[in-house]
Amino acid sequence: MEKFPLKGTGNISSSNNLSISSAATNHPLSGDHPSYQSVGSKPGKGSPASGAERHITTTTTTSLTTAPGTVGAVPVYEADEDGMIDITPGNGGLTNPNYSYSSYSANGGRQDGVGAPSSAANSSAPNITTTAGASSNGGASIGGGEGPGGMSSPTHTRFGRDFHHSDHEGISFAGMTDTSDDIPGIGQYEDFHTIDWQRDIARDRMRHRYIVKKRQDSFWDLLKGAHDAWSGWVCVLLVGLFTGCVAGVIDIGASWMTDLKFGICPQAFWLNREQCCWSSNETSFDSGNCSQWYAWSEIFTSSREGFGAYVISYFFYIMWAMLFALLAASLVRMFAPYACGSGIPEIKTILSGFIIRSYLGKWTLIIKSVGIMLSVSAGLSLGKEGPMVHIASCIGNILSYLFPKYGRNEAKKREILSAAAAAGVSVAFGAPIGGVLFSLEEVSYYFPLKTLWRSFFCALIAAFILRSINPFGNEHSVLFYVEYNKPWIFFELVPFIGLGIIGGIIATLFIKANLWWCRFRKYSKLGQYPVTEVLIVTFITAVIAYPNPYTRMNTSELIYLLFSQCGISNQDPLCDYNRNFTDVNSAIEIAAAGPGVYKAVWLLILALAMKLIMTIFTFGMKVPCGLFIPSLALGAITGRIVGIAMEQLAYNYPKIWIFSGECSTGDDCITPGLYAMVGAAAVLGGVTRMTVSLVVIMFELTGGVRYIVPLMAAAMASKWVGDALGRQGIYDAHIALNGYPFLDSKDEFQHTTLAADVMQPKRNETLAVITQDSMTVDDIETLLKETEHNGYPVVVSKENQYLVGFVLRRDLNLALANARRIIDGITGQSLVIFTSAQPVQNLGPSPLKLKKILDMAPITVTDQTPMETVVDMFRKLGLRQTLVTHNGRLLGVITKKDVLRHVKQMDNEDPNTVLFN
């Protein structure tokens, strides 16, 4: 191992050769341990120092032996002009297993000088100042303040800032005190960049320690500490409240505008068809039509029947659909381009640590909320459930800025966004538990236990508010409440698994076709005319949908109809069985299907083909569009057809063994609605690749708790078939299509490459670095202009490229601009210094100290580290980049984008599809 040039170390054994990065990152003791002195610095050459200034403030003095039995004059690790750091154990001679030493033969001291008698140290060692000022404005100066028992408190931190409770005035933390005042924007991120999870979490930890220490100072500080503790719960409470209210408005508005395509309530135009008929005194009315509700044909021809009435209704259906679609597409294009699509692929990417400015902003929230009502009302083959997750995340993002703890820390903000995503699914389906599991399984990247509790609370509040608003006007808070009389037969697991296989095949066909169309849209001229595309697809959808009653009706109504069990009150052709209802309370008998059932089956097959094709072209258009409801509809149609087939098989052959004799009693032993429910879960599971959360959402959605096993069987079969035919679900596929930097924790890295194969620059190429004390402002500005890296390693010198730390490009730009604006005497020839040492006095311009923006503990790996380990580090630690070293010398950098490109290259895919970093 190549030796690190620590000044004044003499013949220290090789076991003590510590690089800067290892000393900073692998320190054996935590920041609260009282036995370590501060990171000190030796006075610079020529700097004035009186006796008082040069006096060490700690009771335990340290010295170094340059040879056994000889007392030296310099501490073990000392910060001087070369930036060497002093991490000297000051534990009064107690043993630290991480430092090898041998005892003094004469006085019981140690070879590393720790624990030497104070007389020996004082007689030969000069007093050393421990002032470690980070910069001329805002650096923390630790010169006094002894810890318990006369020992100094720990002051070295990850970011080169010194921390001590007695001099909080000089401490700089992100999101509080003077960092934001000194250099506005420090610690924030550029658009389309990845956040550094470790950095943000460490900053929040420092901020929390500061608040805890301050709580004892005054009652006001105690209140601020309490507010900080409960702010997370208050934030998710507000998110739940607002999400429930917005969801209620969307449900009511979409219902009214959907019915507007068919007619109007003249007495109160703001009522939808169902509410209009509530005021009617009639005891029954056909298909929701009553004397209070006027179809458009009635208004113009005074008739509901006949060819003329049909044409007028057809015309108004298409006209309203086109108007709603035009409004939705125009609003998205003019005011909020990010309001289009489902939003879940982007939410997944944002929660993994990616920054997309304005994607969760107020305009996106407003336009997405209005746009989803318009798109659903236009009759397009889409749903509002996916966009509800986006809308809830927008609410979470906006409200997080009321609490600086979350609003100004991107890693902490993602805890609120995870809870908001759970609330979005909760209000979309009336399934709070399913929402939490959906956030955990499908959306969130970082989901600690604390976030689980808050997500549960947020989903609960949102569901409660929506239930209070009661937009569906019934006693059930779930979307498709079902009540089946019969339990399922054991043999039915075979058709349920068969439905899972069919669902997986349909889902794979949909994903591949939709990706092909989205890629074509992206790289052809079609992408330049988004409004025209929306109008064309809406026109075709409306023209095809109106003649078929199952595609004309609202998709949610269709799913509810397919889930329903046939009874006396159900007049739909699907329930046209040759039954004789003599007693309302008697069990429904199994019967032969009438002509209405066969006609309905053919119409359902046509509806299945139409919805599958139109959903392929609709998903990804420039309007808000979700995928849950269309997927459920496709599966429900398939399941109902299979269920009817099984029912007729049981009717014609009731004695065969597969029905276990349960169908021989004459009761209706097969429930086609249950098959529709299982089929819906199968297709949705195949499209999204959800399993646990899907099953919970389905039984919460329908109230069918006893059918968990069939749902589980279908969901697993669907996932297996989908994974066999295509690796990715629809959301992951769209993330890859858009080139977002998303490292899926579910994927495995199978290759045997090393970090040296992936790092930038490649071997024999120049690495752009910053030296710690020999570059001028002009040099750094030139480097910033000539390169586009997100950050730069800071090294000792061009010749000795030993790592000191890492500085972000954005922070460097802000610091330079801030210095030129505020600090007098800063010119292009000013030295930029990243150490605490005093520079050599010269006649040039005053230097610029930027140690406060330096990350002194960047994550590093060696060039021989397997890429499997590196990829795991990026996934589990949420890294933005890692530095590659060899024997302590810096070789290169690996960014998240490099990892993603390497993974694609190893999988024989195009690495250039990764667009962002």
PDB file of N, CA and C in Angstrom, residues 34 79 118 204 246 337 407 441 487 583 644 731 752 812:
ATOM      1  N   PRO A  34     -17.037  11.723  24.062  1.00  0.00           N
ATOM      2  CA  PRO A  34     -16.317  12.860  24.670  1.00  0.00           C
ATOM      3  C   PRO A  34     -14.802  12.752  24.630  1.00  0.00           C
ATOM      4  N   ALA A  79      -3.538  19.339  11.171  1.00  0.00           N
ATOM      5  CA  ALA A  79      -3.932  20.096   9.991  1.00  0.00           C
ATOM      6  C   ALA A  79      -2.975  21.251   9.796  1.00  0.00           C
ATOM      7  N   SER A 118       2.148  14.955  31.281  1.00  0.00           N
ATOM      8  CA  SER A 118       1.984  16.340  30.848  1.00  0.00           C
ATOM      9  C   SER A 118       3.286  17.112  30.939  1.00  0.00           C
ATOM     10  N   ASP A 204     -29.995  16.709   8.083  1.00  0.00           N
ATOM     11  CA  ASP A 204     -31.167  16.733   8.958  1.00  0.00           C
ATOM     12  C   ASP A 204     -30.808  16.246  10.353  1.00  0.00           C
ATOM     13  N   VAL A 246     -60.104  17.417  -2.364  1.00  0.00           N
ATOM     14  CA  VAL A 246     -59.905  17.495  -3.820  1.00  0.00           C
ATOM     15  C   VAL A 246     -60.511  16.278  -4.504  1.00  0.00           C
ATOM     16  N   PRO A 337     -47.648  21.529 -18.737  1.00  0.00           N
ATOM     17  CA  PRO A 337     -47.299  20.359 -19.570  1.00  0.00           C
ATOM     18  C   PRO A 337     -47.061  19.092 -18.757  1.00  0.00           C
ATOM     19  N   GLY A 407     -39.594  20.970   3.627  1.00  0.00           N
ATOM     20  CA  GLY A 407     -39.569  21.734   2.385  1.00  0.00           C
ATOM     21  C   GLY A 407     -38.171  22.028   1.886  1.00  0.00           C
ATOM     22  N   GLU A 441     -45.012  -0.933  -1.865  1.00  0.00           N
ATOM     23  CA  GLU A 441     -44.592  -1.943  -2.848  1.00  0.00           C
ATOM     24  C   GLU A 441     -44.235  -1.348  -4.196  1.00  0.00           C
ATOM     25  N   PRO A 487     -69.952 -19.212  -1.218  1.00  0.00           N
ATOM     26  CA  PRO A 487     -68.483 -19.300  -1.201  1.00  0.00           C
ATOM     27  C   PRO A 487     -67.992 -19.989  -2.464  1.00  0.00           C
ATOM     28  N   ASP A 583     -90.356 -16.358  -4.961  1.00  0.00           N
ATOM     29  CA  ASP A 583     -90.159 -15.858  -3.596  1.00  0.00           C
ATOM     30  C   ASP A 583     -88.883 -15.027  -3.569  1.00  0.00           C
ATOM     31  N   ILE A 644     -69.527 -16.869 -16.919  1.00  0.00           N
ATOM     32  CA  ILE A 644     -70.779 -17.330 -17.542  1.00  0.00           C
ATOM     33  C   ILE A 644     -70.572 -18.720 -18.140  1.00  0.00           C
ATOM     34  N   TYR A 731     -45.238   0.867 -15.652  1.00  0.00           N
ATOM     35  CA  TYR A 731     -44.612   2.056 -15.080  1.00  0.00           C
ATOM     36  C   TYR A 731     -43.093   2.019 -15.250  1.00  0.00           C
ATOM     37  N   THR A 752     -19.838  -9.485 -13.719  1.00  0.00           N
ATOM     38  CA  THR A 752     -18.626  -9.580 -12.894  1.00  0.00           C
ATOM     39  C   THR A 752     -17.655  -8.438 -13.165  1.00  0.00           C
ATOM     40  N   LEU A 812     -20.458  25.401  -5.670  1.00  0.00           N
ATOM     41  CA  LEU A 812     -19.271  26.165  -6.070  1.00  0.00           C
ATOM     42  C   LEU A 812     -19.669  27.429  -6.822  1.00  0.00           C
TER      43      LEU A 812
END
